[in-house]
């Protein structure tokens, strides 16, 4: 009977997590980024950290919760070990994301916190079902994993911040945008701003970029952004005074500023 209650608890928690993860994208559907307070799902779910190799984390979470529910059904001891490992990974990754929210984004998403708590519940139930001898044996086999996980996390962070080399001529094009009077307002955590910068590769450092994030970035020019009335990112203020929100293609920028695209005369 105890095992049946444990299975029921696992299934209910996994179903709750699946629903939460599936509904998460509806909280950040905008094609623009906006500044909100420290309790903001928009900031978190619209950040560049909401994807791994282009795959949305909410999709990964949905699949993981669904898998946890399926693994809760069989009575095999091996499957129970797999479930324990899955829930341990989910709880550990949740801690990693909470650290990102607190230390990098400086914003918390209640949905993300709720899913982490659900992973904690799954972890506790799944390891409780293993029993002391089996759980202790599995824990001993995992002692070598923390270093590997830390290395993978570090690799992921570095990968997220890498920028590719600038295409030939992009440096002069980026500089010309600034000389024309154009300005790009954005936030460092905004994936749409990162998408805009990625068009320039390493030459993004030459863009006429103004940081507007209110999340404690010391390089932010909040006064400039307030005076310009910026409320969404990215926002281009073009030489003629007009504004365009959202990422612009290189031909669009060339047409709006009179700057020549690389490879054209």
XYZ file of N, CA and C in Angstrom:
795
model
N 0.834 -1.212 0.000
C 0.000 0.000 0.000
C 0.866 1.258 0.000
N 1.955 1.210 0.774
C 2.861 2.360 0.828
C 3.451 2.652 -0.546
N 3.814 1.562 -1.255
C 4.393 1.738 -2.585
C 3.375 2.348 -3.538
N 2.079 1.959 -3.388
C 1.038 2.507 -4.244
C 0.860 4.006 -4.005
N 0.883 4.422 -2.744
C 0.783 5.846 -2.437
C 1.995 6.604 -2.986
N 3.160 5.973 -2.898
C 4.359 6.605 -3.439
C 4.256 6.784 -4.936
N 3.748 5.763 -5.618
C 3.582 5.849 -7.069
C 2.562 6.926 -7.423
N 1.460 6.983 -6.679
C 0.436 7.998 -6.929
C 1.007 9.398 -6.743
N 1.806 9.577 -5.688
C 2.429 10.877 -5.455
C 3.359 11.267 -6.586
N 4.167 10.315 -7.059
C 5.078 10.586 -8.170
C 4.314 10.981 -9.429
N 3.234 10.260 -9.709
C 2.449 10.550 -10.911
C 1.787 11.923 -10.835
N 1.250 12.270 -9.672
C 0.592 13.569 -9.512
C 1.594 14.714 -9.648
N 2.768 14.552 -9.027
C 3.788 15.604 -9.116
C 4.302 15.728 -10.543
N 4.548 14.587 -11.201
C 5.033 14.622 -12.582
C 4.012 15.284 -13.500
N 2.730 14.996 -13.289
C 1.678 15.615 -14.101
C 1.620 17.118 -13.860
N 1.751 17.537 -12.603
C 1.755 18.972 -12.281
C 2.930 19.666 -12.955
N 4.100 19.029 -12.912
C 5.273 19.607 -13.558
C 5.118 19.689 -15.058
N 4.506 18.672 -15.650
C 4.278 18.671 -17.095
C 3.364 19.823 -17.493
N 2.308 20.051 -16.728
C 1.373 21.144 -17.024
C 2.066 22.493 -16.875
N 2.808 22.677 -15.781
C 3.501 23.948 -15.555
C 4.509 24.240 -16.657
N 5.317 23.242 -17.010
C 6.342 23.441 -18.037
C 5.718 23.723 -19.393
N 4.587 23.100 -19.676
C 3.919 23.306 -20.959
C 3.317 24.704 -21.058
N 2.803 25.218 -19.940
C 2.168 26.539 -19.943
C 3.169 27.682 -19.829
N 4.403 27.388 -19.448
C 5.400 28.434 -19.205
C 5.593 29.390 -20.377
N 5.646 28.926 -21.645
C 5.893 29.860 -22.752
C 4.852 30.957 -22.871
N 3.616 30.708 -22.432
C 2.560 31.719 -22.545
C 2.864 32.941 -21.694
N 3.826 32.817 -20.771
C 4.185 33.942 -19.912
C 5.220 34.852 -20.557
N 5.801 34.432 -21.662
C 6.836 35.249 -22.313
C 6.746 35.093 -23.821
N 5.579 35.406 -24.376
C 5.362 35.217 -25.803
C 5.809 36.415 -26.630
N 6.064 37.548 -25.998
C 6.379 38.769 -26.727
C 7.666 38.634 -27.520
N 7.700 39.270 -28.684
C 8.911 39.283 -29.494
C 9.883 40.333 -28.999
N 9.507 41.047 -27.943
C 10.360 42.066 -27.356
C 10.615 41.724 -25.902
N 11.680 42.307 -25.341
C 11.976 42.144 -23.920
C 11.578 43.421 -23.204
N 11.021 43.299 -22.018
C 10.647 44.463 -21.225
C 11.215 44.337 -19.830
N 11.476 45.473 -19.208
C 11.974 45.476 -17.834
C 10.817 45.343 -16.868
N 10.961 44.446 -15.905
C 9.963 44.281 -14.863
C 10.684 44.196 -13.533
N 9.947 43.955 -12.475
C 10.545 43.860 -11.157
C 11.300 42.559 -10.968
N 11.805 42.346 -9.737
C 12.591 41.145 -9.463
C 11.785 39.859 -9.549
N 10.455 39.943 -9.444
C 9.612 38.759 -9.587
C 9.014 38.808 -10.984
N 9.738 38.230 -11.957
C 9.349 38.394 -13.353
C 9.649 37.143 -14.158
N 8.595 36.495 -14.637
C 8.787 35.354 -15.532
C 9.194 35.832 -16.921
N 8.787 37.057 -17.297
C 9.152 37.570 -18.609
C 10.659 37.717 -18.731
N 11.291 38.272 -17.698
C 12.742 38.456 -17.718
C 13.447 37.115 -17.822
N 12.996 36.142 -17.031
C 13.665 34.839 -16.980
C 13.420 34.039 -18.254
N 12.152 33.932 -18.666
C 11.813 33.088 -19.804
C 12.175 33.722 -21.138
N 12.413 35.038 -21.148
C 12.832 35.695 -22.383
C 14.343 35.857 -22.451
N 15.061 35.396 -21.433
C 16.512 35.553 -21.416
C 17.184 34.501 -22.288
N 18.451 34.746 -22.616
C 19.197 33.799 -23.440
C 19.424 32.481 -22.712
N 19.282 32.493 -21.383
C 19.505 31.275 -20.603
C 18.295 30.352 -20.611
N 17.238 30.751 -21.298
C 16.036 29.915 -21.338
C 16.115 28.854 -22.427
N 17.263 28.743 -23.085
C 17.453 27.738 -24.128
C 18.793 27.031 -23.952
N 18.835 25.796 -24.371
C 20.078 25.028 -24.408
C 20.253 24.528 -25.831
N 21.311 25.005 -26.493
C 21.565 24.626 -27.888
C 20.337 24.887 -28.761
N 19.639 25.982 -28.475
C 18.473 26.356 -29.260
C 17.179 25.695 -28.837
N 17.240 24.753 -27.889
C 16.042 24.047 -27.433
C 15.492 24.751 -26.197
N 14.232 25.171 -26.203
C 13.656 25.848 -25.029
C 13.682 24.947 -23.802
N 14.075 25.518 -22.668
C 14.140 24.731 -21.436
C 12.774 24.208 -21.015
N 11.716 24.956 -21.329
C 10.383 24.481 -20.935
C 10.042 23.183 -21.656
N 10.536 23.025 -22.900
C 10.302 21.784 -23.637
C 11.091 20.636 -23.016
N 12.345 20.923 -22.644
C 13.161 19.912 -21.961
C 12.485 19.498 -20.657
N 11.964 20.498 -19.924
C 11.289 20.202 -18.665
C 10.040 19.361 -18.858
N 9.262 19.682 -19.898
C 8.045 18.914 -20.170
C 8.374 17.455 -20.455
N 9.396 17.237 -21.282
C 9.793 15.868 -21.616
C 10.316 15.135 -20.389
N 11.076 15.850 -19.542
C 11.631 15.221 -18.345
C 10.528 14.828 -17.360
N 9.545 15.704 -17.177
C 8.432 15.371 -16.276
C 7.616 14.200 -16.829
N 7.411 14.187 -18.151
C 6.681 13.078 -18.765
C 7.437 11.765 -18.575
N 8.761 11.820 -18.751
C 9.580 10.622 -18.552
C 9.532 10.161 -17.103
N 9.549 11.116 -16.175
C 9.469 10.762 -14.753
C 8.159 10.042 -14.453
N 7.067 10.512 -15.056
C 5.784 9.850 -14.850
C 5.777 8.428 -15.384
N 6.397 8.231 -16.547
C 6.459 6.888 -17.131
C 7.331 5.955 -16.295
N 8.450 6.476 -15.789
C 9.351 5.645 -14.990
C 8.757 5.298 -13.625
N 7.742 6.058 -13.207
C 7.118 5.773 -11.907
C 6.199 4.559 -11.969
N 5.847 4.115 -13.171
C 4.875 3.029 -13.315
C 5.439 1.629 -13.045
N 6.587 1.248 -13.647
C 7.099 -0.108 -13.427
C 7.577 -0.319 -11.987
N 7.636 -1.589 -11.569
C 8.108 -1.927 -10.228
C 9.560 -2.393 -10.231
N 10.199 -2.409 -11.390
C 11.582 -2.865 -11.503
C 12.516 -1.991 -10.676
N 13.435 -2.627 -9.949
C 14.398 -1.874 -9.138
C 15.332 -1.057 -10.019
N 15.661 -1.571 -11.208
C 16.529 -0.836 -12.124
C 15.841 0.434 -12.613
N 14.561 0.328 -12.952
C 13.809 1.500 -13.406
C 13.691 2.516 -12.280
N 13.550 2.041 -11.052
C 13.488 2.960 -9.915
C 14.803 3.720 -9.759
N 15.920 3.056 -10.050
C 17.211 3.745 -10.005
C 17.275 4.812 -11.084
N 16.802 4.486 -12.274
C 16.779 5.481 -13.355
C 15.939 6.692 -12.959
N 14.795 6.431 -12.335
C 13.932 7.525 -11.897
C 14.630 8.374 -10.840
N 15.329 7.724 -9.916
C 16.054 8.463 -8.880
C 17.128 9.348 -9.501
N 17.836 8.825 -10.503
C 18.871 9.611 -11.182
C 18.257 10.780 -11.946
N 17.128 10.520 -12.613
C 16.460 11.588 -13.361
C 16.015 12.709 -12.432
N 15.418 12.355 -11.305
C 14.934 13.385 -10.380
C 16.088 14.117 -9.709
N 17.190 13.412 -9.466
C 18.379 14.081 -8.922
C 18.896 15.108 -9.914
N 18.961 14.713 -11.192
C 19.403 15.648 -12.222
C 18.473 16.838 -12.352
N 17.155 16.589 -12.288
C 16.194 17.679 -12.378
C 16.322 18.655 -11.228
N 16.478 18.122 -10.010
C 16.618 18.986 -8.837
C 17.923 19.773 -8.888
N 19.020 19.104 -9.307
C 20.321 19.773 -9.381
C 20.311 20.865 -10.443
N 19.707 20.579 -11.603
C 19.644 21.584 -12.657
C 18.761 22.746 -12.232
N 17.729 22.451 -11.442
C 16.888 23.515 -10.909
C 17.668 24.457 -10.012
N 18.573 23.902 -9.202
C 19.423 24.735 -8.351
C 20.315 25.624 -9.216
N 20.878 25.043 -10.273
C 21.722 25.804 -11.195
C 20.949 26.982 -11.796
N 19.697 26.735 -12.196
C 18.881 27.800 -12.777
C 18.529 28.871 -11.747
N 18.280 28.455 -10.511
C 17.994 29.428 -9.455
C 19.205 30.310 -9.190
N 20.403 29.723 -9.263
C 21.627 30.509 -9.093
C 21.748 31.531 -10.222
N 21.420 31.118 -11.455
C 21.436 32.049 -12.582
C 20.444 33.186 -12.366
N 19.248 32.844 -11.904
C 18.228 33.862 -11.672
C 18.683 34.855 -10.613
N 19.284 34.348 -9.541
C 19.685 35.220 -8.438
C 20.952 36.000 -8.756
N 21.949 35.339 -9.341
C 23.248 35.969 -9.521
C 23.459 36.643 -10.849
N 22.721 36.228 -11.887
C 22.941 36.776 -13.222
C 21.759 37.634 -13.669
N 20.573 37.048 -13.693
C 19.395 37.785 -14.155
C 18.826 38.721 -13.097
N 19.068 38.390 -11.819
C 18.525 39.159 -10.694
C 17.005 39.299 -10.809
N 16.390 38.225 -11.206
C 14.930 38.160 -11.313
C 14.516 36.714 -11.078
N 13.348 36.534 -10.477
C 12.866 35.189 -10.168
C 11.519 34.951 -10.833
N 11.367 33.762 -11.403
C 10.104 33.377 -12.025
C 9.392 32.390 -11.111
N 8.197 32.736 -10.610
C 7.467 31.822 -9.723
C 7.237 30.449 -10.334
N 7.018 30.392 -11.653
C 6.809 29.099 -12.306
C 8.072 28.250 -12.224
N 9.230 28.881 -12.440
C 10.501 28.151 -12.363
C 10.742 27.635 -10.945
N 10.439 28.467 -9.964
C 10.609 28.050 -8.569
C 9.670 26.891 -8.252
N 8.435 26.971 -8.760
C 7.461 25.902 -8.512
C 7.919 24.585 -9.128
N 8.456 24.642 -10.353
C 8.917 23.405 -10.989
C 10.110 22.822 -10.243
N 10.977 23.690 -9.718
C 12.110 23.187 -8.939
C 11.617 22.483 -7.669
N 10.613 23.060 -7.014
C 10.044 22.418 -5.826
C 9.421 21.067 -6.185
N 8.805 20.992 -7.358
C 8.233 19.719 -7.799
C 9.326 18.681 -8.034
N 10.455 19.122 -8.614
C 11.572 18.188 -8.794
C 12.107 17.732 -7.441
N 12.105 18.644 -6.469
C 12.526 18.253 -5.128
C 11.613 17.193 -4.539
N 10.297 17.352 -4.766
C 9.345 16.352 -4.290
C 9.525 15.018 -4.986
N 9.755 15.055 -6.305
C 10.003 13.819 -7.047
C 11.273 13.130 -6.561
N 12.300 13.940 -6.307
C 13.571 13.391 -5.824
C 13.375 12.683 -4.483
N 12.676 13.322 -3.564
C 12.473 12.739 -2.232
C 11.668 11.448 -2.315
N 10.592 11.454 -3.098
C 9.753 10.261 -3.213
C 10.480 9.116 -3.910
N 11.204 9.443 -4.991
C 11.867 8.378 -5.749
C 12.979 7.721 -4.943
N 13.729 8.520 -4.177
C 14.802 7.942 -3.365
C 14.235 7.221 -2.149
N 13.090 7.671 -1.651
C 12.447 6.968 -0.538
C 11.989 5.577 -0.969
N 11.531 5.465 -2.203
C 11.057 4.170 -2.705
C 12.208 3.188 -2.919
N 13.430 3.708 -3.102
C 14.571 2.812 -3.290
C 14.872 2.017 -2.025
N 14.647 2.636 -0.874
C 15.013 1.982 0.382
C 16.454 2.308 0.735
N 16.815 2.120 1.993
C 18.141 2.533 2.463
C 19.294 1.808 1.773
N 19.322 0.480 1.704
C 20.495 -0.183 1.104
C 20.703 0.198 -0.359
N 19.622 0.141 -1.142
C 19.744 0.451 -2.567
C 20.083 1.923 -2.781
N 19.464 2.799 -1.992
C 19.744 4.227 -2.126
C 21.171 4.563 -1.750
N 21.670 3.952 -0.672
C 23.047 4.204 -0.248
C 24.035 3.701 -1.288
N 23.744 2.547 -1.885
C 24.627 1.992 -2.913
C 24.665 2.893 -4.138
N 23.500 3.398 -4.552
C 23.445 4.295 -5.702
C 24.170 5.599 -5.404
N 24.038 6.096 -4.178
C 24.719 7.338 -3.795
C 26.231 7.171 -3.874
N 26.743 6.006 -3.448
C 28.190 5.763 -3.518
C 28.671 5.759 -4.967
N 27.858 5.226 -5.858
C 28.245 5.186 -7.268
C 28.215 6.569 -7.915
N 27.529 7.499 -7.283
C 27.411 8.846 -7.848
C 28.484 9.808 -7.352
N 29.346 9.352 -6.447
C 30.316 10.259 -5.832
C 31.245 10.903 -6.856
N 31.479 10.243 -7.970
C 32.372 10.818 -8.975
C 31.682 11.764 -9.931
N 30.375 11.907 -9.808
C 29.624 12.739 -10.743
C 29.712 14.242 -10.516
N 29.801 14.734 -9.275
C 29.765 16.190 -9.088
C 30.796 16.946 -9.914
N 32.019 16.425 -9.994
C 33.048 17.103 -10.780
C 32.686 17.159 -12.252
N 32.137 16.061 -12.770
C 31.730 16.023 -14.174
C 30.604 17.022 -14.433
N 29.626 17.060 -13.524
C 28.504 17.989 -13.680
C 28.969 19.443 -13.614
N 29.897 19.733 -12.708
C 30.419 21.095 -12.590
C 31.146 21.506 -13.867
N 31.918 20.566 -14.440
C 32.631 20.852 -15.682
C 31.655 21.112 -16.822
N 30.602 20.302 -16.890
C 29.592 20.495 -17.932
C 28.893 21.844 -17.779
N 28.589 22.223 -16.535
C 27.933 23.510 -16.287
C 28.832 24.662 -16.711
N 30.126 24.573 -16.365
C 31.074 25.621 -16.738
C 31.194 25.710 -18.254
N 31.275 24.550 -18.915
C 31.355 24.531 -20.375
C 30.132 25.194 -20.994
N 28.953 24.912 -20.417
C 27.726 25.507 -20.932
C 27.712 27.015 -20.787
N 28.184 27.518 -19.638
C 28.212 28.962 -19.409
C 29.144 29.646 -20.393
N 30.333 29.062 -20.598
C 31.290 29.638 -21.542
C 30.708 29.625 -22.951
N 30.075 28.499 -23.314
C 29.490 28.374 -24.650
C 28.423 29.427 -24.884
N 27.626 29.717 -23.854
C 26.552 30.699 -23.985
C 27.082 32.093 -24.292
N 28.303 32.382 -23.843
C 28.832 33.733 -23.992
C 29.799 33.876 -25.163
N 30.071 32.784 -25.869
C 31.003 32.862 -26.986
C 30.366 33.586 -28.161
N 31.141 34.413 -28.805
C 30.680 35.079 -30.030
C 31.579 34.654 -31.174
N 30.992 34.435 -32.314
C 31.775 34.000 -33.460
C 32.570 35.156 -34.037
N 33.550 34.842 -34.881
C 34.336 35.899 -35.512
C 33.461 36.739 -36.432
N 33.779 38.010 -36.512
C 32.978 38.908 -37.342
C 33.215 38.615 -38.813
N 32.148 38.577 -39.624
C 32.330 38.449 -41.067
C 33.155 39.622 -41.579
N 33.845 39.417 -42.666
C 34.739 40.446 -43.202
C 33.965 41.725 -43.512
N 34.469 42.852 -43.072
C 33.850 44.139 -43.343
C 32.786 44.548 -42.347
N 32.434 43.658 -41.429
C 31.359 43.949 -40.486
C 31.767 45.022 -39.476
N 33.049 45.083 -39.168
C 33.547 46.072 -38.207
C 33.267 47.487 -38.705
N 33.579 47.746 -39.969
C 33.363 49.089 -40.522
C 31.875 49.404 -40.627
N 31.062 48.391 -40.910
C 29.616 48.610 -40.998
C 29.047 48.974 -39.630
N 29.493 48.270 -38.596
C 29.029 48.566 -37.238
C 29.450 49.969 -36.818
N 30.674 50.358 -37.162
C 31.159 51.698 -36.813
C 30.378 52.769 -37.559
N 30.040 52.481 -38.808
C 29.287 53.441 -39.614
C 27.905 53.700 -39.022
N 27.314 52.666 -38.427
C 25.999 52.846 -37.812
C 26.060 53.904 -36.719
N 27.117 53.853 -35.907
C 27.278 54.847 -34.852
C 27.538 56.226 -35.413
N 28.360 56.302 -36.465
C 28.684 57.592 -37.069
C 27.461 58.226 -37.727
N 26.518 57.393 -38.147
C 25.312 57.919 -38.798
C 24.335 58.531 -37.796
N 24.544 58.236 -36.504
C 23.648 58.744 -35.476
C 22.664 57.717 -34.954
N 22.724 56.508 -35.497
C 21.822 55.448 -35.028
C 22.251 54.979 -33.641
N 21.294 54.541 -32.861
C 21.576 54.018 -31.516
C 20.740 52.756 -31.291
N 21.380 51.792 -30.639
C 20.709 50.533 -30.306
C 20.568 50.437 -28.793
N 19.329 50.405 -28.317
C 19.053 50.274 -26.885
C 18.652 48.829 -26.602
N 19.255 48.263 -25.552
C 18.946 46.871 -25.244
C 19.272 46.507 -23.813
N 19.109 45.227 -23.509
C 19.412 44.683 -22.181
C 20.291 43.455 -22.365
N 21.274 43.311 -21.518
C 22.254 42.236 -21.687
C 21.631 40.850 -21.587
N 20.512 40.713 -20.858
C 19.890 39.404 -20.678
C 18.885 39.071 -21.779
N 18.582 40.037 -22.642
C 17.525 39.884 -23.644
C 18.003 39.046 -24.837
N 17.349 37.922 -25.132
C 17.792 37.076 -26.242
C 17.617 37.743 -27.600
N 16.636 38.657 -27.720
C 16.425 39.338 -28.995
C 17.555 40.334 -29.263
N 18.098 40.920 -28.196
C 19.264 41.797 -28.342
C 20.489 40.969 -28.731
N 20.621 39.798 -28.110
C 21.731 38.906 -28.446
C 21.618 38.456 -29.901
N 20.388 38.210 -30.332
C 20.148 37.816 -31.724
C 20.597 38.922 -32.673
N 20.323 40.185 -32.302
C 20.751 41.313 -33.120
C 22.271 41.397 -33.181
N 22.916 41.254 -32.030
C 24.374 41.357 -31.980
C 25.065 40.222 -32.722
N 24.432 39.050 -32.725
C 25.049 37.891 -33.374
C 25.221 38.098 -34.873
N 24.434 39.005 -35.457
C 24.597 39.310 -36.879
C 25.945 39.957 -37.155
N 26.557 40.520 -36.103
C 27.824 41.231 -36.265
C 29.017 40.441 -35.728
N 28.769 39.300 -35.077
C 29.875 38.537 -34.517
C 30.658 39.358 -33.516
N 31.987 39.270 -33.581
C 32.843 40.030 -32.670
C 32.733 41.534 -32.895
N 32.280 41.943 -34.086
C 32.147 43.373 -34.384
C 31.006 44.007 -33.606
N 30.248 43.222 -32.853
C 29.153 43.783 -32.052
C 29.666 44.802 -31.047
N 30.940 44.673 -30.654
C 31.511 45.630 -29.698
C 31.624 47.028 -30.298
N 31.535 47.144 -31.621
C 31.620 48.449 -32.286
C 30.249 49.058 -32.549
N 29.191 48.344 -32.176
C 27.845 48.878 -32.372
C 27.582 50.056 -31.433
N 26.734 50.996 -31.841
C 26.360 52.121 -30.964
C 25.327 51.652 -29.937
N 25.770 50.771 -29.050
C 24.857 50.082 -28.138
C 24.778 50.789 -26.793
N 23.559 50.913 -26.269
C 23.334 51.515 -24.950
C 22.619 50.498 -24.076
N 23.233 50.139 -22.953
C 22.683 49.144 -22.032
C 21.624 49.778 -21.135
N 20.439 49.161 -21.106
C 19.320 49.722 -20.343
C 18.835 48.831 -19.209
N 19.494 47.714 -18.979
C 18.985 46.775 -17.985
C 18.943 47.391 -16.600
N 17.842 47.158 -15.904
C 17.697 47.623 -14.525
C 18.044 46.521 -13.535
N 18.677 45.466 -13.996
C 18.969 44.318 -13.145
C 20.339 44.423 -12.485
N 20.791 45.620 -12.208
C 22.015 45.802 -11.439
C 23.283 45.806 -12.262
N 23.195 45.957 -13.577
C 24.384 45.994 -14.418
C 25.101 47.327 -14.224
N 26.375 47.307 -13.809
C 27.074 48.563 -13.523
C 27.300 49.428 -14.756
N 27.222 48.828 -15.943
C 27.453 49.600 -17.164
C 26.158 50.151 -17.759
N 25.066 49.941 -17.084
C 23.782 50.411 -17.602
C 23.715 51.937 -17.587
N 23.119 52.502 -18.623
C 22.912 53.952 -18.717
C 21.415 54.224 -18.562
N 20.947 54.014 -17.333
C 19.510 54.082 -17.085
C 18.933 55.454 -17.396
N 19.678 56.498 -17.053
C 19.191 57.851 -17.313
C 19.004 58.109 -18.795
N 19.957 57.664 -19.599
C 19.864 57.844 -21.052
C 18.649 57.106 -21.603
N 18.441 55.896 -21.104
C 17.309 55.092 -21.578
C 15.977 55.705 -21.156
N 15.926 56.228 -19.928
C 14.693 56.871 -19.463
C 14.389 58.117 -20.281
N 15.422 58.921 -20.520
C 15.224 60.147 -21.297
C 14.751 59.837 -22.716
N 15.201 58.706 -23.242
C 14.809 58.324 -24.600
C 13.452 57.628 -24.626
N 12.899 57.344 -23.435
C 11.590 56.701 -23.370
C 11.597 55.261 -23.846
N 12.693 54.550 -23.584
C 12.810 53.160 -24.030
C 12.055 52.245 -23.068
N 11.165 51.422 -23.613
C 10.380 50.513 -22.772
C 10.477 49.062 -23.214
N 11.066 48.813 -24.388
C 11.197 47.442 -24.890
C 12.533 47.305 -25.610
N 13.027 46.098 -25.660
C 14.347 45.837 -26.242
C 14.264 44.722 -27.285
N 15.080 44.809 -28.331
C 15.925 45.943 -28.681
C 15.114 47.048 -29.367
N 15.555 48.283 -29.199
C 14.953 49.425 -29.883
C 16.051 50.176 -30.622
N 15.863 50.349 -31.910
C 16.780 51.164 -32.710
C 16.194 52.573 -32.841
N 16.997 53.586 -32.526
C 16.658 54.970 -32.841
C 17.520 55.336 -34.043
N 16.889 55.584 -35.163
C 17.590 55.770 -36.433
C 17.945 57.238 -36.657
N 18.829 57.517 -37.618
C 19.293 58.898 -37.839
C 18.176 59.905 -38.080
N 17.052 59.470 -38.671
C 15.956 60.413 -38.930
C 15.042 60.586 -37.722
N 15.399 59.957 -36.589
C 14.605 60.087 -35.375
C 13.527 59.031 -35.212
N 13.315 58.227 -36.237
C 12.296 57.178 -36.143
C 12.800 56.026 -35.275
N 11.862 55.209 -34.820
C 12.206 54.082 -33.945
C 11.725 52.779 -34.568
N 12.536 51.758 -34.371
C 12.172 50.413 -34.814
C 12.448 49.458 -33.658
N 11.457 48.690 -33.279
C 11.642 47.726 -32.199
C 11.822 46.328 -32.778
N 12.610 45.541 -32.082
C 12.908 44.196 -32.551
C 14.186 44.183 -33.375
N 14.784 43.020 -33.568
C 16.012 42.919 -34.358
C 15.778 43.335 -35.809
N 16.739 44.049 -36.376
C 16.679 44.455 -37.778
C 17.739 43.699 -38.562
N 17.423 43.376 -39.801
C 18.399 42.706 -40.653
C 19.454 43.713 -41.101
N 20.576 43.218 -41.583
C 21.634 44.118 -42.051
C 21.165 44.974 -43.225
N 20.441 44.427 -44.204
C 19.934 45.293 -45.282
C 18.995 46.385 -44.773
N 18.173 46.067 -43.781
C 17.278 47.077 -43.213
C 18.076 48.192 -42.556
N 19.121 47.828 -41.828
C 19.961 48.839 -41.182
C 20.696 49.679 -42.216
N 21.165 49.031 -43.272
C 21.866 49.768 -44.323
C 20.932 50.771 -44.992
N 19.701 50.359 -45.268
C 18.741 51.248 -45.921
C 18.348 52.408 -45.017
N 18.285 52.165 -43.708
C 17.835 53.200 -42.775
C 18.935 54.189 -42.418
N 20.192 53.790 -42.580
C 21.301 54.648 -42.144
C 22.175 55.149 -43.286
N 22.063 54.532 -44.455
C 22.921 54.919 -45.566
C 24.284 54.270 -45.523
N 24.525 53.397 -44.561
C 25.807 52.693 -44.469
C 25.847 51.564 -45.495
N 27.016 51.346 -46.068
C 27.176 50.305 -47.081
C 27.391 48.953 -46.429
N 26.669 47.972 -46.928
C 26.849 46.612 -46.429
C 28.204 46.069 -46.856
N 28.799 45.197 -46.057
C 30.066 44.572 -46.445
C 29.927 43.871 -47.795
N 30.912 44.092 -48.647
C 30.893 43.431 -49.952
C 30.141 44.195 -51.014
N 29.590 45.376 -50.645
C 28.887 46.191 -51.642
C 29.632 47.504 -51.796
N 29.455 48.106 -52.890
C 30.147 49.370 -53.132
C 29.176 50.536 -53.075
